GROMACS .gro file of C-alpha atoms in nm:
model
  223
    1UNK     CA    1   7.159   2.408  -0.458
    2UNK     CA    2   6.908   2.652  -0.501
    3UNK     CA    3   6.979   2.737  -0.839
    4UNK     CA    4   7.092   2.417  -0.923
    5UNK     CA    5   6.737   2.275  -0.866
    6UNK     CA    6   6.537   2.557  -1.064
    7UNK     CA    7   6.796   2.508  -1.377
    8UNK     CA    8   6.640   2.213  -1.311
    9UNK     CA    9   6.294   2.258  -1.297
   10UNK     CA   10   6.284   2.517  -1.575
   11UNK     CA   11   6.458   2.222  -1.825
   12UNK     CA   12   6.171   1.976  -1.770
   13UNK     CA   13   5.729   2.065  -1.857
   14UNK     CA   14   5.717   2.278  -1.521
   15UNK     CA   15   5.608   2.638  -1.576
   16UNK     CA   16   5.585   2.786  -1.254
   17UNK     CA   17   5.748   2.714  -0.870
   18UNK     CA   18   5.649   2.821  -0.546
   19UNK     CA   19   6.001   2.792  -0.327
   20UNK     CA   20   5.863   2.742   0.024
   21UNK     CA   21   6.119   2.938   0.258
   22UNK     CA   22   6.116   3.012   0.689
   23UNK     CA   23   6.254   3.223   0.894
   24UNK     CA   24   6.541   3.038   0.923
   25UNK     CA   25   6.626   3.071   0.627
   26UNK     CA   26   6.668   3.457   0.507
   27UNK     CA   27   6.953   3.491   0.283
   28UNK     CA   28   6.802   3.207   0.007
   29UNK     CA   29   6.453   3.365   0.050
   30UNK     CA   30   6.678   3.664  -0.064
   31UNK     CA   31   6.875   3.440  -0.324
   32UNK     CA   32   6.477   3.337  -0.420
   33UNK     CA   33   6.377   3.664  -0.435
   34UNK     CA   34   6.634   3.772  -0.682
   35UNK     CA   35   6.600   3.461  -0.907
   36UNK     CA   36   6.215   3.525  -0.954
   37UNK     CA   37   6.284   3.925  -1.084
   38UNK     CA   38   6.559   3.822  -1.362
   39UNK     CA   39   6.866   3.778  -1.148
   40UNK     CA   40   6.871   3.361  -1.241
   41UNK     CA   41   7.198   3.195  -1.397
   42UNK     CA   42   7.219   2.892  -1.398
   43UNK     CA   43   7.475   2.641  -1.240
   44UNK     CA   44   7.781   2.485  -1.324
   45UNK     CA   45   7.697   2.189  -1.502
   46UNK     CA   46   7.396   2.232  -1.531
   47UNK     CA   47   7.199   2.186  -1.865
   48UNK     CA   48   7.161   2.522  -2.009
   49UNK     CA   49   6.794   2.563  -2.176
   50UNK     CA   50   6.612   2.900  -2.377
   51UNK     CA   51   6.309   2.822  -2.132
   52UNK     CA   52   6.256   2.945  -1.778
   53UNK     CA   53   6.032   2.882  -1.501
   54UNK     CA   54   5.799   3.132  -1.286
   55UNK     CA   55   5.934   3.169  -0.892
   56UNK     CA   56   5.750   3.266  -0.654
   57UNK     CA   57   5.829   3.300  -0.296
   58UNK     CA   58   5.597   3.159   0.029
   59UNK     CA   59   5.712   3.208   0.368
   60UNK     CA   60   5.597   2.983   0.574
   61UNK     CA   61   5.687   2.995   1.009
   62UNK     CA   62   6.001   2.706   1.002
   63UNK     CA   63   5.807   2.480   1.217
   64UNK     CA   64   5.898   2.120   1.030
   65UNK     CA   65   5.942   2.000   0.770
   66UNK     CA   66   5.546   1.850   0.702
   67UNK     CA   67   5.402   2.186   0.912
   68UNK     CA   68   5.624   2.386   0.613
   69UNK     CA   69   5.476   2.176   0.350
   70UNK     CA   70   5.117   2.194   0.466
   71UNK     CA   71   5.140   2.653   0.419
   72UNK     CA   72   5.346   2.651   0.083
   73UNK     CA   73   5.082   2.343  -0.073
   74UNK     CA   74   4.736   2.553   0.054
   75UNK     CA   75   4.924   2.848   0.002
   76UNK     CA   76   5.043   2.795  -0.339
   77UNK     CA   77   4.970   2.530  -0.638
   78UNK     CA   78   4.659   2.326  -0.662
   79UNK     CA   79   4.720   2.002  -0.589
   80UNK     CA   80   4.824   1.733  -0.771
   81UNK     CA   81   5.189   1.896  -0.678
   82UNK     CA   82   5.505   1.813  -0.775
   83UNK     CA   83   5.715   1.942  -0.476
   84UNK     CA   84   6.121   1.920  -0.461
   85UNK     CA   85   6.374   1.931  -0.215
   86UNK     CA   86   6.690   2.124  -0.224
   87UNK     CA   87   6.931   1.887  -0.203
   88UNK     CA   88   6.922   1.679  -0.522
   89UNK     CA   89   7.236   1.843  -0.703
   90UNK     CA   90   7.235   1.571  -0.951
   91UNK     CA   91   6.851   1.609  -1.124
   92UNK     CA   92   6.769   1.779  -1.445
   93UNK     CA   93   6.493   1.816  -1.622
   94UNK     CA   94   6.470   1.409  -1.775
   95UNK     CA   95   6.446   1.312  -1.404
   96UNK     CA   96   6.129   1.579  -1.328
   97UNK     CA   97   5.977   1.503  -1.594
   98UNK     CA   98   5.977   1.092  -1.548
   99UNK     CA   99   5.851   1.132  -1.255
  100UNK     CA  100   5.532   1.341  -1.375
  101UNK     CA  101   5.549   1.061  -1.648
  102UNK     CA  102   5.492   0.800  -1.367
  103UNK     CA  103   5.254   0.995  -1.164
  104UNK     CA  104   4.990   1.022  -1.462
  105UNK     CA  105   5.059   0.646  -1.542
  106UNK     CA  106   4.947   0.505  -1.185
  107UNK     CA  107   4.677   0.721  -1.172
  108UNK     CA  108   4.687   0.815  -0.816
  109UNK     CA  109   4.613   1.067  -0.599
  110UNK     CA  110   5.005   1.102  -0.542
  111UNK     CA  111   5.303   0.968  -0.551
  112UNK     CA  112   5.567   0.880  -0.374
  113UNK     CA  113   5.966   0.911  -0.544
  114UNK     CA  114   6.226   0.634  -0.304
  115UNK     CA  115   6.625   0.508  -0.340
  116UNK     CA  116   6.681   0.225  -0.210
  117UNK     CA  117   6.914   0.220   0.094
  118UNK     CA  118   7.131   0.032  -0.003
  119UNK     CA  119   7.195   0.230  -0.350
  120UNK     CA  120   7.235   0.544  -0.181
  121UNK     CA  121   7.557   0.368   0.030
  122UNK     CA  122   7.630   0.208  -0.301
  123UNK     CA  123   7.721   0.522  -0.467
  124UNK     CA  124   7.904   0.665  -0.120
  125UNK     CA  125   7.632   0.875  -0.023
  126UNK     CA  126   7.440   0.899   0.302
  127UNK     CA  127   7.144   0.717   0.346
  128UNK     CA  128   7.018   1.001   0.704
  129UNK     CA  129   6.674   0.872   0.562
  130UNK     CA  130   6.670   0.556   0.663
  131UNK     CA  131   6.694   0.616   0.989
  132UNK     CA  132   6.410   0.854   1.034
  133UNK     CA  133   6.181   0.536   1.100
  134UNK     CA  134   6.023   0.380   1.481
  135UNK     CA  135   6.131   0.035   1.472
  136UNK     CA  136   6.488   0.096   1.518
  137UNK     CA  137   6.681   0.237   1.813
  138UNK     CA  138   6.796   0.543   1.789
  139UNK     CA  139   6.893   0.684   2.132
  140UNK     CA  140   7.154   0.371   2.062
  141UNK     CA  141   7.215   0.629   1.688
  142UNK     CA  142   7.160   0.252   1.495
  143UNK     CA  143   7.054   0.332   1.138
  144UNK     CA  144   6.737   0.125   1.086
  145UNK     CA  145   6.636   0.100   0.664
  146UNK     CA  146   6.264   0.122   0.635
  147UNK     CA  147   6.077  -0.228   0.629
  148UNK     CA  148   6.087  -0.216   0.218
  149UNK     CA  149   6.487  -0.111   0.216
  150UNK     CA  150   6.337   0.217   0.068
  151UNK     CA  151   6.379   0.545   0.202
  152UNK     CA  152   6.182   0.893   0.034
  153UNK     CA  153   6.430   1.077  -0.259
  154UNK     CA  154   6.259   1.446  -0.170
  155UNK     CA  155   6.077   1.404  -0.541
  156UNK     CA  156   5.656   1.346  -0.444
  157UNK     CA  157   5.371   1.417  -0.669
  158UNK     CA  158   5.106   1.501  -0.366
  159UNK     CA  159   4.778   1.533  -0.411
  160UNK     CA  160   4.630   1.654  -0.119
  161UNK     CA  161   4.738   1.804   0.231
  162UNK     CA  162   4.519   1.657   0.449
  163UNK     CA  163   4.631   1.341   0.358
  164UNK     CA  164   4.368   1.233   0.176
  165UNK     CA  165   4.351   1.006  -0.146
  166UNK     CA  166   4.556   0.726  -0.210
  167UNK     CA  167   4.949   0.697  -0.219
  168UNK     CA  168   5.144   0.501  -0.485
  169UNK     CA  169   5.527   0.434  -0.448
  170UNK     CA  170   5.767   0.414  -0.691
  171UNK     CA  171   6.199   0.317  -0.653
  172UNK     CA  172   6.417   0.400  -0.906
  173UNK     CA  173   6.846   0.377  -0.861
  174UNK     CA  174   6.885   0.647  -1.055
  175UNK     CA  175   7.128   0.817  -0.936
  176UNK     CA  176   6.979   1.208  -0.973
  177UNK     CA  177   6.744   1.107  -0.739
  178UNK     CA  178   6.964   0.905  -0.540
  179UNK     CA  179   7.226   1.127  -0.451
  180UNK     CA  180   7.022   1.359  -0.151
  181UNK     CA  181   7.336   1.621  -0.014
  182UNK     CA  182   7.333   1.602   0.358
  183UNK     CA  183   7.703   1.586   0.497
  184UNK     CA  184   8.002   1.760   0.371
  185UNK     CA  185   8.114   1.388   0.225
  186UNK     CA  186   7.796   1.419  -0.027
  187UNK     CA  187   7.851   1.743  -0.146
  188UNK     CA  188   8.205   1.668  -0.265
  189UNK     CA  189   8.082   1.339  -0.370
  190UNK     CA  190   7.832   1.551  -0.613
  191UNK     CA  191   8.078   1.772  -0.744
  192UNK     CA  192   8.267   1.443  -0.854
  193UNK     CA  193   8.002   1.300  -1.017
  194UNK     CA  194   7.871   1.654  -1.220
  195UNK     CA  195   8.283   1.707  -1.322
  196UNK     CA  196   8.332   1.401  -1.491
  197UNK     CA  197   8.592   1.227  -1.252
  198UNK     CA  198   8.740   0.865  -1.396
  199UNK     CA  199   8.654   0.702  -1.102
  200UNK     CA  200   8.261   0.894  -0.941
  201UNK     CA  201   7.997   0.699  -1.093
  202UNK     CA  202   7.861   0.776  -1.394
  203UNK     CA  203   7.533   0.997  -1.457
  204UNK     CA  204   7.231   0.894  -1.622
  205UNK     CA  205   7.064   1.070  -1.808
  206UNK     CA  206   6.705   1.114  -2.044
  207UNK     CA  207   6.476   0.937  -1.901
  208UNK     CA  208   6.450   0.714  -1.568
  209UNK     CA  209   6.440   0.340  -1.503
  210UNK     CA  210   6.161   0.214  -1.223
  211UNK     CA  211   6.188  -0.135  -1.063
  212UNK     CA  212   5.957  -0.310  -1.050
  213UNK     CA  213   5.548  -0.213  -1.093
  214UNK     CA  214   5.358   0.034  -0.904
  215UNK     CA  215   5.281  -0.016  -0.534
  216UNK     CA  216   5.114   0.070  -0.245
  217UNK     CA  217   5.286   0.381  -0.023
  218UNK     CA  218   5.294   0.096   0.267
  219UNK     CA  219   5.461  -0.168   0.059
  220UNK     CA  220   5.667  -0.010  -0.227
  221UNK     CA  221   5.675  -0.182  -0.514
  222UNK     CA  222   5.604  -0.488  -0.640
  223UNK     CA  223   5.898  -0.670  -0.738
   0.00000   0.00000   0.00000
């Protein structure tokens, strides 16, 4: 997964990547150090490219996503910075460039990329992120979609680490941004898509098709 993400970044306009690791992921850190020292490879099915991306490893305390992201941004890249979760095996260079272009077009400090929860379920993927909202009964195991039915993809552009500035939202149904591997079934689905199995969803290529117009973070894109 780490290799696939770095291969996608190498196929984009990104020149330098900072990988945030924690004490909970020692093997991931070892792999990233190997990759940053020239031991990289092209992941199975990933787009092969003659370009490479410079990789820096940032150690974080492992106190959770937000805290570790703040540490990584404070010690790593200048803002605005593209942030990418490494659980998106279908991500490729053109999709990353499309996110960068979308951020430049909206003119906001930050950009949140989201996907309809229904799209994730339609692909056959888990939609765990849809349960992480305060307006649902998590104790009863009730999966509750956010008010606009759209959930974060794991790809964003962050303008400030303290929440300052404005944030725009762009939403898409693109499978490259819709499939996060949270469960074994998600991995099997990704493998089927990448293998081009006849009954698997089609993998998009080229740019990203956005839904509606850019919207504010509170309400999502306007349709």
